XYZ file of C-alpha atoms in Angstrom:
351
model
C -4.299 4.003 -0.945
C -5.225 7.489 0.227
C -8.252 8.903 1.947
C -10.507 11.949 1.964
C -10.318 13.804 5.288
C -13.505 13.916 7.297
C -14.996 17.002 8.947
C -16.080 17.351 12.547
C -19.697 16.435 13.271
C -19.488 13.111 11.494
C -23.079 12.482 10.520
C -23.290 10.311 7.405
C -24.778 13.033 5.225
C -22.290 15.672 6.331
C -19.419 13.272 5.678
C -20.565 12.387 2.175
C -21.251 16.017 1.343
C -17.738 16.939 2.467
C -16.222 13.924 0.719
C -17.327 15.320 -2.618
C -14.763 18.056 -2.125
C -12.076 15.390 -2.373
C -12.850 14.753 -6.039
C -10.105 17.152 -7.039
C -7.568 14.953 -5.291
C -8.800 11.852 -7.088
C -8.850 13.645 -10.408
C -5.343 14.896 -9.807
C -4.202 11.335 -9.271
C -4.760 10.522 -12.930
C -3.356 13.792 -14.220
C -0.172 14.418 -12.221
C 2.823 14.544 -14.610
C 5.998 12.554 -14.260
C 7.861 13.518 -11.109
C 11.530 13.674 -11.979
C 13.950 12.935 -9.160
C 16.693 14.511 -11.209
C 16.992 15.544 -14.817
C 14.061 15.664 -17.232
C 11.645 13.163 -18.684
C 12.840 13.275 -22.274
C 13.841 10.065 -24.000
C 12.770 6.515 -23.365
C 11.436 6.201 -19.819
C 12.249 2.499 -19.764
C 15.662 2.704 -21.349
C 18.655 1.424 -19.426
C 21.242 3.748 -20.943
C 22.684 6.698 -19.058
C 21.313 5.555 -15.696
C 17.780 6.673 -16.546
C 15.203 4.761 -14.565
C 11.410 5.021 -14.369
C 9.097 3.765 -11.636
C 5.297 3.635 -11.746
C 3.291 4.039 -8.542
C -0.173 2.627 -7.953
C -1.578 5.774 -6.340
C -1.090 9.512 -5.969
C 1.930 10.810 -4.008
C 1.367 10.298 -0.285
C 2.949 8.769 2.816
C 2.635 5.279 1.324
C 5.631 6.121 -0.892
C 7.551 8.250 1.606
C 10.807 6.337 1.198
C 10.883 6.843 -2.566
C 10.254 10.570 -2.237
C 12.882 10.948 0.483
C 15.299 9.014 -1.718
C 14.679 11.518 -4.503
C 14.788 14.623 -2.274
C 17.945 13.561 -0.420
C 19.814 12.609 -3.592
C 20.045 8.910 -2.800
C 19.171 7.884 -6.363
C 21.687 10.360 -7.733
C 24.387 8.835 -5.547
C 23.631 5.522 -7.204
C 24.132 7.147 -10.598
C 20.450 7.038 -11.480
C 18.265 9.633 -13.148
C 14.875 8.568 -11.788
C 11.442 9.499 -13.100
C 8.510 8.757 -10.798
C 5.119 8.254 -12.445
C 2.237 8.768 -9.990
C -0.842 6.601 -10.179
C -4.509 7.150 -9.551
C -7.924 5.480 -9.669
C -7.702 4.736 -13.399
C -3.960 4.276 -13.691
C -2.715 0.698 -14.082
C 0.769 -0.386 -13.080
C 1.092 -3.972 -14.320
C 0.611 -3.231 -18.063
C 3.310 -0.529 -17.931
C 5.862 -2.985 -16.535
C 4.724 -5.935 -18.638
C 5.290 -3.943 -21.837
C 8.568 -2.485 -20.510
C 7.325 1.106 -20.750
C 8.676 1.590 -17.234
C 11.516 -0.186 -15.470
C 9.755 -0.998 -12.205
C 6.300 -0.862 -10.704
C 4.981 -0.534 -7.166
C 1.683 -2.397 -6.962
C -0.586 -2.088 -3.945
C -1.378 -5.798 -3.696
C 0.597 -8.832 -4.905
C -2.453 -10.561 -6.381
C -2.492 -8.044 -9.245
C 0.987 -9.196 -10.231
C 0.208 -12.872 -9.580
C -2.914 -12.717 -11.751
C -0.952 -11.192 -14.629
C 1.693 -13.920 -14.341
C -0.999 -16.610 -14.339
C -2.148 -15.142 -17.663
C 1.316 -15.349 -19.178
C 3.092 -12.131 -18.168
C 6.763 -12.585 -17.310
C 7.094 -10.624 -14.082
C 8.885 -11.020 -10.751
C 8.173 -9.436 -7.375
C 11.540 -8.148 -6.122
C 10.666 -6.528 -2.797
C 7.950 -6.034 -0.191
C 7.322 -2.375 0.639
C 4.976 -3.526 3.396
C 6.101 -6.595 5.316
C 2.798 -6.681 7.147
C -0.614 -6.144 5.624
C -2.385 -3.013 6.914
C -5.800 -4.531 6.195
C -7.766 -4.328 9.418
C -11.110 -4.398 11.147
C -11.627 -0.933 12.605
C -14.015 -0.304 15.473
C -14.705 2.552 17.864
C -12.467 2.727 20.933
C -15.437 2.784 23.304
C -16.776 -0.487 21.891
C -13.749 -2.236 20.385
C -13.689 -5.468 18.418
C -10.402 -6.990 19.583
C -10.513 -10.588 18.369
C -12.086 -12.434 15.426
C -14.617 -14.233 17.662
C -15.903 -10.860 18.845
C -17.054 -10.269 15.269
C -19.977 -12.625 15.880
C -23.206 -10.794 16.536
C -21.819 -7.601 14.999
C -22.856 -5.470 12.051
C -19.823 -5.033 9.797
C -19.246 -2.490 7.050
C -17.474 -4.158 4.136
C -16.313 -2.985 0.712
C -17.065 -5.059 -2.358
C -13.342 -5.514 -2.973
C -12.732 -6.751 0.555
C -15.739 -9.055 0.979
C -14.126 -12.289 -0.244
C -10.999 -11.786 1.863
C -13.092 -10.863 4.909
C -15.183 -14.018 4.644
C -12.094 -16.214 4.282
C -10.496 -14.494 7.281
C -13.561 -15.081 9.420
C -13.877 -18.742 8.474
C -10.175 -19.379 9.091
C -10.566 -17.886 12.555
C -13.604 -19.933 13.521
C -16.145 -17.137 13.176
C -19.723 -18.281 12.564
C -20.480 -16.142 9.522
C -24.213 -16.766 9.940
C -24.015 -14.645 13.091
C -22.501 -11.671 11.247
C -24.384 -9.027 9.295
C -22.410 -7.553 6.403
C -23.330 -4.042 5.281
C -21.964 -2.830 1.910
C -19.966 0.400 2.260
C -17.373 2.391 0.353
C -13.899 3.199 1.709
C -15.068 6.122 3.855
C -15.477 5.618 7.621
C -18.756 7.514 7.904
C -20.929 4.488 8.820
C -18.608 3.673 11.735
C -18.411 7.265 12.943
C -22.211 7.483 12.772
C -22.451 4.167 14.691
C -24.423 2.556 11.904
C -22.060 -0.440 12.047
C -19.895 -1.968 14.766
C -16.731 -2.212 12.682
C -15.542 -1.543 9.161
C -13.069 -3.184 6.818
C -10.212 -0.821 6.079
C -6.529 -0.007 6.382
C -4.632 0.881 9.543
C -3.000 3.887 7.872
C -6.213 5.194 6.350
C -9.604 5.341 8.057
C -8.268 5.407 11.658
C -6.063 8.383 10.760
C -8.929 10.206 9.099
C -11.149 9.671 12.131
C -8.424 10.535 14.661
C -7.924 13.910 13.014
C -11.582 14.611 13.779
C -11.347 13.463 17.376
C -12.840 10.004 16.871
C -10.807 7.315 18.621
C -10.685 3.835 17.151
C -9.398 0.338 17.825
C -7.519 -1.369 14.982
C -7.395 -5.165 14.598
C -4.940 -6.048 11.788
C -5.724 -9.285 9.956
C -2.009 -10.081 10.036
C -2.182 -10.451 13.816
C -4.621 -13.319 13.380
C -3.015 -15.536 10.774
C -3.900 -13.711 7.570
C -0.876 -11.816 6.317
C 0.475 -11.032 2.886
C 3.088 -8.571 1.708
C 1.760 -5.417 0.082
C 3.051 -2.378 -1.817
C 5.225 -4.782 -3.787
C 8.083 -3.792 -6.091
C 8.127 -5.767 -9.334
C 9.967 -5.866 -12.668
C 9.774 -7.769 -15.928
C 11.902 -10.828 -16.575
C 13.391 -8.865 -19.465
C 14.808 -6.375 -16.965
C 16.372 -9.157 -14.913
C 17.866 -10.745 -18.034
C 19.497 -7.531 -19.275
C 22.713 -6.815 -17.306
C 22.471 -3.013 -17.563
C 18.739 -2.860 -16.779
C 19.162 -5.322 -13.930
C 21.977 -3.266 -12.396
C 19.889 -0.096 -12.581
C 17.006 -1.920 -10.890
C 19.366 -3.113 -8.156
C 20.608 0.447 -7.622
C 17.055 1.744 -7.458
C 16.084 -0.816 -4.831
C 19.181 0.015 -2.771
C 18.415 3.750 -2.824
C 14.687 3.218 -2.173
C 15.579 1.066 0.821
C 17.881 3.807 2.119
C 15.108 6.328 1.514
C 12.664 4.319 3.602
C 15.226 3.852 6.365
C 15.685 7.635 6.423
C 11.914 8.214 6.335
C 11.376 5.937 9.323
C 14.208 7.609 11.261
C 12.928 11.116 10.612
C 9.227 10.965 9.905
C 8.804 14.730 10.154
C 11.312 15.251 7.341
C 9.549 12.623 5.236
C 6.135 14.214 5.758
C 7.600 17.648 4.969
C 9.048 16.321 1.700
C 5.672 14.972 0.624
C 3.892 18.224 1.443
C 6.626 20.440 -0.041
C 6.799 18.586 -3.338
C 3.222 17.446 -3.913
C 0.914 18.772 -1.201
C -0.118 22.039 -2.779
C -1.299 20.430 -6.012
C -3.048 17.474 -4.418
C -4.586 19.050 -1.345
C -2.565 16.935 1.074
C -2.505 18.086 4.704
C 0.680 18.085 6.851
C -0.958 16.532 9.912
C -2.627 13.877 7.790
C 0.584 12.805 6.100
C 2.521 12.794 9.370
C -0.084 10.605 11.082
C -0.424 8.330 8.052
C 3.331 7.791 7.966
C 3.418 7.025 11.689
C 0.571 4.546 11.191
C 2.171 2.796 8.198
C 5.687 2.582 9.718
C 5.121 -0.695 11.645
C 3.834 -2.326 8.472
C 6.923 -1.252 6.504
C 9.250 -2.759 9.088
C 6.993 -5.730 9.780
C 6.688 -5.076 13.508
C 4.784 -7.900 15.119
C 5.387 -10.394 12.300
C 9.121 -10.944 12.650
C 9.890 -8.478 9.871
C 12.869 -8.799 7.575
C 15.344 -8.927 10.468
C 19.007 -8.516 9.572
C 18.222 -8.674 5.861
C 16.714 -5.176 5.953
C 13.614 -3.525 4.541
C 11.891 -5.003 1.482
C 13.384 -8.458 2.145
C 10.956 -11.283 1.444
C 11.718 -14.010 3.955
C 10.672 -17.583 3.268
C 8.052 -17.185 5.982
C 6.607 -14.018 4.425
C 6.536 -15.589 0.970
C 4.712 -18.616 2.340
C 2.258 -16.447 4.287
C 1.544 -14.536 1.088
C 1.064 -17.701 -0.944
C -1.204 -19.238 1.692
C -3.332 -16.107 2.044
C -3.698 -15.550 -1.708
C -4.402 -19.201 -2.414
C -7.224 -19.085 0.127
C -8.932 -16.341 -1.886
C -8.487 -18.138 -5.193
C -5.251 -16.627 -6.527
C -2.807 -19.043 -8.163
C 0.895 -18.482 -7.462
C 4.037 -20.164 -6.183
C 7.486 -19.262 -4.866
C 8.838 -18.634 -8.363
C 7.004 -15.290 -8.405
C 9.337 -13.878 -5.729
C 13.052 -13.142 -5.816
C 15.401 -11.261 -3.497
C 18.153 -11.125 -6.099
C 18.027 -7.322 -6.400
C 18.354 -7.042 -2.618
C 21.515 -9.093 -2.414
C 19.769 -12.446 -2.103
């Protein structure tokens, strides 16, 4: 998920007028060509011969995929003997169908329910790694009138997206919030209603709206849902069962995961380098800003490592612990998504 930067003087009209300038970024998301980590994009993108490997992202290049881009820039995929092609995503670019039909070797989907829903309908897919150990979904309020706990939601006016409404209601009920004492106001993903003090808090992502507002001098308080019993892995890596059943394709997928893990470790160690890579390679075409990407990466880092939730521990990044798998199953089941432990496997991570 990315965001449109907000200007100073955050009245609602001025924000929305400025936000229209971000349309070029969104449009670019569906038109960016394959990004080749090495070599060219000729031949079968999903073939397993010659170490060629293709990965499909859910969104446009940004800090959310920093580890993959660092892996490409620093030659980590090449060291694994892979010729990697990275396919960016966008608002109208689906990941699951590309993996289900084996047009790409691996997908990175923003939320696990998209994969789980496809499996429930008969697709043979497996989630093989958690890019985010901790969900960045959060209630975001202004620092001078923060909403710090679920019970403090009562009596408040909350900005909520259509996509987040069901999850938000489940979260509130699970935390003993009297929903009848809460006023929900439909909003989009922009933080304008909060900045204009039209609502007391908004539903959003810790690496998104708070960063956008901070760049304009608006301080916020972030209350992650994961800190209050509602966590699920996100930015999940997944492959088809066909890939796992084919020795050559499986080995290439294992190598990709190893290099991507190394890339994320490097990105977390040197966040400035990671942000520079994103800007150098993709910033000019997509209108990305250096300070934005640096702050977004800093904000997403705790969710990659799972800080505050136990994380992956000695097993390393991407590892899906039994506890994380169960948290994910419990959270998704509560919002009506059918899944079980068979959807997840650590076999490409050495499990």
